[in-house]
Amino acid sequence: MREISKRDRILDAAEELFAERGFDGVTLRQIASSAGVDVALANYHFGKKLELFNAVFERRSALLNKSRLDALRKVQAEQADTGPSVEQIIEAFLRPLELTQEMADPGWRHYLALIAYVNNSTYWGKRMMSKLFDDLVQEFIAALRQALPTASDQDLYWCYHNLSGALTLTLAQTERIDTLSGGLCKSSDFQAAYDHMIPFVAAGFRKVCGAKE
Amino acid sequence: MREISKRDRILDAAEELFAERGFDGVTLRQIASSAGVDVALANYHFGKKLELFNAVFERRSALLNKSRLDALRKVQAEQADTGPSVEQIIEAFLRPLELTQEMADPGWRHYLALIAYVNNSTYWGKRMMSKLFDDLVQEFIAALRQALPTASDQDLYWCYHNLSGALTLTLAQTERIDTLSGGLCKSSDFQAAYDHMIPFVAAGFRKVCGAKE
DNA sequence: CTTATTTTTCAACAAGCGTTGAATGACGTT
DNA sequence: AACGTCATTCAACGCTTGTTGAAAAATAAG
């Protein structure tokens, strides 16, 4: 069994702490302490604090984009004649996230919570989200445009905005729904979250972007 | 024309800056400078930094809750026989927010962006959201339960979670949809946001919580 | 074994932080 | 005009922050 390098331990610790408290809510000393290394080591490997943040944010993005795009290509291949349905597209967009979140390794869970933090932030979001995720999102919107041929682009983007919001709150794992529902629903129950989100969002798309009777 | 007190100028400045950069992303010196007062004055009026944050967060909550509850009571009174429809309930939940966001005073816009920050944060959200907004939310969920009599509570809460996410991202005003849509949709166009969100969410509720055929 | 190179720690820096106590200003009451 | 109260500023405190250069340890190369 291979040891985890100190460099990776710093990334892991930073990932978890940044996701929970945000960029300014965490000090390099906390990260170093949580990783069990000296403060200066983060600087040696990554440079400034902001560069460490970027390194964390970019580490898993390519892998994530690939698994989601693969899921889309798969349903597109399966429905080569008619094209995939709205539900199938949404499913390809969401299920890969569920899979990583339910893995034994908590790293992916922290990473997706970090994405939620960035995506919901005016200050960080504009800079960071587009660069890494725009291409993928446009790919999915193109598929939706084909599945909903009567939709205007404006309607499509606003519907995606709703989808993105519902997803973001799920990724954040705020546990708010736990207290609100008296323990009936749990933020950690990702399968239940996506099982409800997929038909909910698909129905929304159909209603707003579907044929006008 | 009445002068704005320095105390209120501190609240206004803190509201805007906290909403944009989060609790730890803002210093008391930035707040004081933006308000045009001395650093020590924030401490005199509000105590510690965290107490200032709480003061900002609570300042407008009662007023906001009242306007949303009034909107709900109104549609309930109008439809005393059948009870309000899902669309009417969602509309009562959302439109008061749109109204405050479109006011000339930008304070409300900043305040709702702050709510988005808190609601999406594991660290702050658990403590702060429930205390101020749970009663109101349960009131709306009760109304939805009545409009969707076949729904299980679990389904209802998960659907509310989706609604809350879509709303939160709108409140945050990240401008992500602006770049994504190439300027076709604007985060600042609240009317368009809610015009699309209401039918979208209502359709989701009906699909997930409606009668099973 | 020696030498280079990379990784890690140590010690310290200047800057900025939240917070405080005392001094000053403003303002209405008597 | 003198007083007391509230509002505001000033100056400074102890502490933590991100960052750095040099020392030490580990690893690889010859």
PDB file of C-alpha atoms in Angstrom, chain A:
ATOM      1  CA  MET A   1       0.000   0.000   0.000  1.00  0.00           C
ATOM      2  CA  ARG A   2       1.456   3.263  -1.232  1.00  0.00           C
ATOM      3  CA  GLU A   3       1.894   6.202   1.124  1.00  0.00           C
ATOM      4  CA  ILE A   4       0.026   9.378   0.264  1.00  0.00           C
ATOM      5  CA  SER A   5       2.529  12.123  -0.547  1.00  0.00           C
ATOM      6  CA  LYS A   6       2.589  15.216   1.627  1.00  0.00           C
ATOM      7  CA  ARG A   7       1.778  17.227  -1.457  1.00  0.00           C
ATOM      8  CA  ASP A   8      -1.483  15.317  -1.888  1.00  0.00           C
ATOM      9  CA  ARG A   9      -2.238  15.490   1.819  1.00  0.00           C
ATOM     10  CA  ILE A  10      -2.093  19.271   1.536  1.00  0.00           C
ATOM     11  CA  LEU A  11      -4.514  19.198  -1.400  1.00  0.00           C
ATOM     12  CA  ASP A  12      -6.883  16.915   0.499  1.00  0.00           C
ATOM     13  CA  ALA A  13      -6.834  19.022   3.640  1.00  0.00           C
ATOM     14  CA  ALA A  14      -7.248  22.243   1.690  1.00  0.00           C
ATOM     15  CA  GLU A  15     -10.112  20.735  -0.287  1.00  0.00           C
ATOM     16  CA  GLU A  16     -12.048  19.826   2.832  1.00  0.00           C
ATOM     17  CA  LEU A  17     -11.397  23.065   4.707  1.00  0.00           C
ATOM     18  CA  PHE A  18     -11.982  25.410   1.754  1.00  0.00           C
ATOM     19  CA  ALA A  19     -15.257  23.624   1.036  1.00  0.00           C
ATOM     20  CA  GLU A  20     -16.451  24.050   4.601  1.00  0.00           C
ATOM     21  CA  ARG A  21     -15.274  27.591   5.381  1.00  0.00           C
ATOM     22  CA  GLY A  22     -14.442  29.260   2.108  1.00  0.00           C
ATOM     23  CA  PHE A  23     -11.176  30.753   0.917  1.00  0.00           C
ATOM     24  CA  ASP A  24     -10.843  33.409   3.592  1.00  0.00           C
ATOM     25  CA  GLY A  25     -12.226  31.259   6.390  1.00  0.00           C
ATOM     26  CA  VAL A  26      -9.213  28.964   6.382  1.00  0.00           C
ATOM     27  CA  THR A  27      -5.591  29.729   7.198  1.00  0.00           C
ATOM     28  CA  LEU A  28      -2.579  28.036   5.694  1.00  0.00           C
ATOM     29  CA  ARG A  29      -1.624  26.994   9.203  1.00  0.00           C
ATOM     30  CA  GLN A  30      -4.917  25.147   9.656  1.00  0.00           C
ATOM     31  CA  ILE A  31      -4.419  23.398   6.345  1.00  0.00           C
ATOM     32  CA  ALA A  32      -0.843  22.458   7.175  1.00  0.00           C
ATOM     33  CA  SER A  33      -1.826  21.277  10.621  1.00  0.00           C
ATOM     34  CA  SER A  34      -4.672  19.168   9.255  1.00  0.00           C
ATOM     35  CA  ALA A  35      -2.297  17.672   6.695  1.00  0.00           C
ATOM     36  CA  GLY A  36       0.386  17.102   9.297  1.00  0.00           C
ATOM     37  CA  VAL A  37       3.070  19.168   7.589  1.00  0.00           C
ATOM     38  CA  ASP A  38       4.867  22.471   8.071  1.00  0.00           C
ATOM     39  CA  VAL A  39       3.249  25.740   6.972  1.00  0.00           C
ATOM     40  CA  ALA A  40       5.982  26.536   4.507  1.00  0.00           C
ATOM     41  CA  LEU A  41       5.458  23.340   2.560  1.00  0.00           C
ATOM     42  CA  ALA A  42       2.241  24.535   0.987  1.00  0.00           C
ATOM     43  CA  ASN A  43       4.113  27.510  -0.342  1.00  0.00           C
ATOM     44  CA  TYR A  44       6.903  25.335  -1.695  1.00  0.00           C
ATOM     45  CA  HIS A  45       4.555  23.105  -3.687  1.00  0.00           C
ATOM     46  CA  PHE A  46       1.888  25.553  -4.791  1.00  0.00           C
ATOM     47  CA  GLY A  47       3.079  29.108  -4.266  1.00  0.00           C
ATOM     48  CA  LYS A  48       0.601  31.645  -2.922  1.00  0.00           C
ATOM     49  CA  LYS A  49      -2.586  30.710  -1.101  1.00  0.00           C
ATOM     50  CA  LEU A  50      -4.708  31.577  -4.132  1.00  0.00           C
ATOM     51  CA  GLU A  51      -2.647  29.253  -6.313  1.00  0.00           C
ATOM     52  CA  LEU A  52      -3.236  26.435  -3.855  1.00  0.00           C
ATOM     53  CA  PHE A  53      -6.954  27.177  -4.078  1.00  0.00           C
ATOM     54  CA  ASN A  54      -6.793  27.002  -7.867  1.00  0.00           C
ATOM     55  CA  ALA A  55      -4.830  23.770  -7.737  1.00  0.00           C
ATOM     56  CA  VAL A  56      -7.503  22.213  -5.517  1.00  0.00           C
ATOM     57  CA  PHE A  57     -10.265  23.480  -7.733  1.00  0.00           C
ATOM     58  CA  GLU A  58      -8.726  22.188 -10.939  1.00  0.00           C
ATOM     59  CA  ARG A  59      -7.419  18.876  -9.669  1.00  0.00           C
ATOM     60  CA  ARG A  60     -10.559  16.832 -10.270  1.00  0.00           C
ATOM     61  CA  SER A  61     -12.313  18.912 -12.905  1.00  0.00           C
ATOM     62  CA  ALA A  62     -11.085  17.080 -16.007  1.00  0.00           C
ATOM     63  CA  LEU A  63     -12.016  13.695 -14.572  1.00  0.00           C
ATOM     64  CA  LEU A  64     -15.440  14.958 -13.567  1.00  0.00           C
ATOM     65  CA  ASN A  65     -16.130  16.498 -16.967  1.00  0.00           C
ATOM     66  CA  LYS A  66     -15.133  13.291 -18.676  1.00  0.00           C
ATOM     67  CA  SER A  67     -17.469  11.092 -16.661  1.00  0.00           C
ATOM     68  CA  ARG A  68     -20.398  13.406 -17.302  1.00  0.00           C
ATOM     69  CA  LEU A  69     -19.672  13.721 -20.997  1.00  0.00           C
ATOM     70  CA  ASP A  70     -19.298   9.955 -21.282  1.00  0.00           C
ATOM     71  CA  ALA A  71     -22.727   9.545 -19.713  1.00  0.00           C
ATOM     72  CA  LEU A  72     -24.205  11.965 -22.246  1.00  0.00           C
ATOM     73  CA  ARG A  73     -22.516  10.278 -25.205  1.00  0.00           C
ATOM     74  CA  LYS A  74     -23.808   6.940 -24.013  1.00  0.00           C
ATOM     75  CA  VAL A  75     -27.493   7.908 -24.027  1.00  0.00           C
ATOM     76  CA  GLN A  76     -26.985   9.731 -27.304  1.00  0.00           C
ATOM     77  CA  ALA A  77     -25.602   6.533 -28.822  1.00  0.00           C
ATOM     78  CA  GLU A  78     -28.406   4.457 -27.382  1.00  0.00           C
ATOM     79  CA  GLN A  79     -31.041   6.775 -28.846  1.00  0.00           C
ATOM     80  CA  ALA A  80     -29.271   7.548 -32.096  1.00  0.00           C
ATOM     81  CA  ASP A  81     -32.544   7.735 -34.021  1.00  0.00           C
ATOM     82  CA  THR A  82     -34.782   9.931 -31.862  1.00  0.00           C
ATOM     83  CA  GLY A  83     -32.149  11.546 -29.654  1.00  0.00           C
ATOM     84  CA  PRO A  84     -32.217  11.161 -25.871  1.00  0.00           C
ATOM     85  CA  SER A  85     -35.179  12.341 -23.823  1.00  0.00           C
ATOM     86  CA  VAL A  86     -35.042  15.227 -21.389  1.00  0.00           C
ATOM     87  CA  GLU A  87     -34.959  12.789 -18.475  1.00  0.00           C
ATOM     88  CA  GLN A  88     -32.061  10.902 -19.981  1.00  0.00           C
ATOM     89  CA  ILE A  89     -30.060  14.088 -20.489  1.00  0.00           C
ATOM     90  CA  ILE A  90     -30.690  15.323 -16.960  1.00  0.00           C
ATOM     91  CA  GLU A  91     -29.814  11.898 -15.664  1.00  0.00           C
ATOM     92  CA  ALA A  92     -26.501  11.954 -17.532  1.00  0.00           C
ATOM     93  CA  PHE A  93     -25.833  15.386 -16.088  1.00  0.00           C
ATOM     94  CA  LEU A  94     -26.509  14.412 -12.479  1.00  0.00           C
ATOM     95  CA  ARG A  95     -25.861  10.728 -11.827  1.00  0.00           C
ATOM     96  CA  PRO A  96     -22.066  10.874 -12.227  1.00  0.00           C
ATOM     97  CA  LEU A  97     -22.048  13.362  -9.356  1.00  0.00           C
ATOM     98  CA  GLU A  98     -24.070  11.037  -7.179  1.00  0.00           C
ATOM     99  CA  LEU A  99     -21.639   8.209  -7.920  1.00  0.00           C
ATOM    100  CA  THR A 100     -18.574  10.156  -6.826  1.00  0.00           C
ATOM    101  CA  GLN A 101     -20.335  11.471  -3.732  1.00  0.00           C
ATOM    102  CA  GLU A 102     -21.202   7.968  -2.594  1.00  0.00           C
ATOM    103  CA  MET A 103     -17.661   6.666  -2.956  1.00  0.00           C
ATOM    104  CA  ALA A 104     -15.804   5.606   0.178  1.00  0.00           C
ATOM    105  CA  ASP A 105     -13.200   8.313  -0.413  1.00  0.00           C
ATOM    106  CA  PRO A 106     -14.681  11.541   1.004  1.00  0.00           C
ATOM    107  CA  GLY A 107     -12.463  13.659  -1.269  1.00  0.00           C
ATOM    108  CA  TRP A 108     -15.014  13.891  -4.047  1.00  0.00           C
ATOM    109  CA  ARG A 109     -17.721  14.896  -1.599  1.00  0.00           C
ATOM    110  CA  HIS A 110     -15.558  17.756  -0.379  1.00  0.00           C
ATOM    111  CA  TYR A 111     -14.647  18.719  -3.920  1.00  0.00           C
ATOM    112  CA  LEU A 112     -18.255  19.001  -5.026  1.00  0.00           C
ATOM    113  CA  ALA A 113     -19.063  21.034  -1.919  1.00  0.00           C
ATOM    114  CA  LEU A 114     -16.246  23.337  -2.959  1.00  0.00           C
ATOM    115  CA  ILE A 115     -17.797  23.698  -6.403  1.00  0.00           C
ATOM    116  CA  ALA A 116     -21.045  24.671  -4.711  1.00  0.00           C
ATOM    117  CA  TYR A 117     -19.187  27.320  -2.722  1.00  0.00           C
ATOM    118  CA  VAL A 118     -17.574  28.753  -5.832  1.00  0.00           C
ATOM    119  CA  ASN A 119     -20.677  28.556  -7.998  1.00  0.00           C
ATOM    120  CA  ASN A 120     -22.743  30.441  -5.443  1.00  0.00           C
ATOM    121  CA  SER A 121     -20.169  33.165  -4.955  1.00  0.00           C
ATOM    122  CA  THR A 122     -20.167  36.360  -6.998  1.00  0.00           C
ATOM    123  CA  TYR A 123     -16.586  36.977  -6.118  1.00  0.00           C
ATOM    124  CA  TRP A 124     -15.046  33.612  -7.039  1.00  0.00           C
ATOM    125  CA  GLY A 125     -17.689  32.213  -9.323  1.00  0.00           C
ATOM    126  CA  LYS A 126     -17.328  34.459 -12.320  1.00  0.00           C
ATOM    127  CA  ARG A 127     -13.610  33.862 -12.624  1.00  0.00           C
ATOM    128  CA  MET A 128     -13.454  30.151 -11.957  1.00  0.00           C
ATOM    129  CA  MET A 129     -16.592  28.342 -13.062  1.00  0.00           C
ATOM    130  CA  SER A 130     -16.699  29.362 -16.704  1.00  0.00           C
ATOM    131  CA  LYS A 131     -13.136  28.410 -17.441  1.00  0.00           C
ATOM    132  CA  LEU A 132     -13.571  24.829 -16.280  1.00  0.00           C
ATOM    133  CA  PHE A 133     -17.205  23.946 -16.868  1.00  0.00           C
ATOM    134  CA  ASP A 134     -18.689  26.069 -19.642  1.00  0.00           C
ATOM    135  CA  ASP A 135     -17.842  23.725 -22.499  1.00  0.00           C
ATOM    136  CA  LEU A 136     -19.490  20.798 -20.773  1.00  0.00           C
ATOM    137  CA  VAL A 137     -22.606  22.763 -19.868  1.00  0.00           C
ATOM    138  CA  GLN A 138     -23.031  24.024 -23.414  1.00  0.00           C
ATOM    139  CA  GLU A 139     -22.801  20.443 -24.608  1.00  0.00           C
ATOM    140  CA  PHE A 140     -25.713  19.466 -22.365  1.00  0.00           C
ATOM    141  CA  ILE A 141     -27.748  22.512 -23.302  1.00  0.00           C
ATOM    142  CA  ALA A 142     -27.274  21.639 -26.953  1.00  0.00           C
ATOM    143  CA  ALA A 143     -28.682  18.196 -26.248  1.00  0.00           C
ATOM    144  CA  LEU A 144     -31.636  19.706 -24.415  1.00  0.00           C
ATOM    145  CA  ARG A 145     -32.249  22.117 -27.293  1.00  0.00           C
ATOM    146  CA  GLN A 146     -32.583  19.124 -29.563  1.00  0.00           C
ATOM    147  CA  ALA A 147     -34.926  17.308 -27.199  1.00  0.00           C
ATOM    148  CA  LEU A 148     -37.075  20.433 -26.860  1.00  0.00           C
ATOM    149  CA  PRO A 149     -37.125  21.839 -30.403  1.00  0.00           C
ATOM    150  CA  THR A 150     -39.768  24.484 -29.752  1.00  0.00           C
ATOM    151  CA  ALA A 151     -37.825  26.095 -26.884  1.00  0.00           C
ATOM    152  CA  SER A 152     -36.245  29.517 -27.128  1.00  0.00           C
ATOM    153  CA  ASP A 153     -32.641  29.835 -25.993  1.00  0.00           C
ATOM    154  CA  GLN A 154     -33.692  32.225 -23.280  1.00  0.00           C
ATOM    155  CA  ASP A 155     -36.097  29.688 -21.815  1.00  0.00           C
ATOM    156  CA  LEU A 156     -33.469  26.978 -22.037  1.00  0.00           C
ATOM    157  CA  TYR A 157     -30.862  28.982 -20.155  1.00  0.00           C
ATOM    158  CA  TRP A 158     -33.274  30.028 -17.429  1.00  0.00           C
ATOM    159  CA  CYS A 159     -34.326  26.420 -16.963  1.00  0.00           C
ATOM    160  CA  TYR A 160     -30.704  25.396 -16.748  1.00  0.00           C
ATOM    161  CA  HIS A 161     -30.256  28.093 -14.129  1.00  0.00           C
ATOM    162  CA  ASN A 162     -32.958  26.413 -12.035  1.00  0.00           C
ATOM    163  CA  LEU A 163     -31.344  23.048 -12.479  1.00  0.00           C
ATOM    164  CA  SER A 164     -27.963  24.454 -11.550  1.00  0.00           C
ATOM    165  CA  GLY A 165     -29.393  26.005  -8.401  1.00  0.00           C
ATOM    166  CA  ALA A 166     -31.071  22.841  -7.189  1.00  0.00           C
ATOM    167  CA  LEU A 167     -27.890  20.928  -7.880  1.00  0.00           C
ATOM    168  CA  THR A 168     -25.652  23.477  -6.191  1.00  0.00           C
ATOM    169  CA  LEU A 169     -27.625  23.368  -2.960  1.00  0.00           C
ATOM    170  CA  THR A 170     -27.394  19.587  -2.985  1.00  0.00           C
ATOM    171  CA  LEU A 171     -23.643  19.660  -3.522  1.00  0.00           C
ATOM    172  CA  ALA A 172     -23.246  22.097  -0.647  1.00  0.00           C
ATOM    173  CA  GLN A 173     -24.648  19.576   1.849  1.00  0.00           C
ATOM    174  CA  THR A 174     -25.879  22.264   4.199  1.00  0.00           C
ATOM    175  CA  GLU A 175     -28.029  19.839   6.224  1.00  0.00           C
ATOM    176  CA  ARG A 176     -30.766  22.418   6.136  1.00  0.00           C
ATOM    177  CA  ILE A 177     -33.299  19.944   4.770  1.00  0.00           C
ATOM    178  CA  ASP A 178     -32.465  17.620   7.655  1.00  0.00           C
ATOM    179  CA  THR A 179     -33.658  20.033  10.322  1.00  0.00           C
ATOM    180  CA  LEU A 180     -36.478  21.346   8.165  1.00  0.00           C
ATOM    181  CA  SER A 181     -37.913  17.877   7.587  1.00  0.00           C
ATOM    182  CA  GLY A 182     -37.267  16.754  11.160  1.00  0.00           C
ATOM    183  CA  GLY A 183     -34.793  14.135   9.988  1.00  0.00           C
ATOM    184  CA  LEU A 184     -37.107  12.738   7.334  1.00  0.00           C
ATOM    185  CA  CYS A 185     -34.737  13.799   4.533  1.00  0.00           C
ATOM    186  CA  LYS A 186     -30.984  13.781   4.828  1.00  0.00           C
ATOM    187  CA  SER A 187     -28.466  15.890   2.889  1.00  0.00           C
ATOM    188  CA  SER A 188     -26.156  12.900   2.938  1.00  0.00           C
ATOM    189  CA  ASP A 189     -28.724  10.732   1.119  1.00  0.00           C
ATOM    190  CA  PHE A 190     -27.573  11.636  -2.370  1.00  0.00           C
ATOM    191  CA  GLN A 191     -29.585   8.938  -4.082  1.00  0.00           C
ATOM    192  CA  ALA A 192     -32.825  10.306  -2.663  1.00  0.00           C
ATOM    193  CA  ALA A 193     -31.727  13.813  -3.643  1.00  0.00           C
ATOM    194  CA  TYR A 194     -31.106  12.922  -7.287  1.00  0.00           C
ATOM    195  CA  ASP A 195     -34.085  10.554  -7.479  1.00  0.00           C
ATOM    196  CA  HIS A 196     -36.271  13.527  -6.676  1.00  0.00           C
ATOM    197  CA  MET A 197     -34.297  16.094  -8.627  1.00  0.00           C
ATOM    198  CA  ILE A 198     -34.363  14.337 -11.992  1.00  0.00           C
ATOM    199  CA  PRO A 199     -38.142  14.083 -12.490  1.00  0.00           C
ATOM    200  CA  PHE A 200     -38.621  17.476 -10.846  1.00  0.00           C
ATOM    201  CA  VAL A 201     -36.236  19.230 -13.204  1.00  0.00           C
ATOM    202  CA  ALA A 202     -37.346  17.301 -16.280  1.00  0.00           C
ATOM    203  CA  ALA A 203     -40.948  18.303 -15.647  1.00  0.00           C
ATOM    204  CA  GLY A 204     -39.846  21.911 -15.258  1.00  0.00           C
ATOM    205  CA  PHE A 205     -38.030  21.871 -18.575  1.00  0.00           C
ATOM    206  CA  ARG A 206     -41.002  20.332 -20.340  1.00  0.00           C
ATOM    207  CA  LYS A 207     -43.403  22.847 -18.862  1.00  0.00           C
ATOM    208  CA  VAL A 208     -41.352  25.939 -19.660  1.00  0.00           C
ATOM    209  CA  CYS A 209     -39.620  24.762 -22.839  1.00  0.00           C
ATOM    210  CA  GLY A 210     -42.125  22.271 -24.199  1.00  0.00           C
ATOM    211  CA  ALA A 211     -44.468  22.682 -27.142  1.00  0.00           C
ATOM    212  CA  LYS A 212     -47.112  25.346 -26.467  1.00  0.00           C
ATOM    213  CA  GLU A 213     -49.982  22.814 -26.574  1.00  0.00           C
TER     214      GLU A 213
END
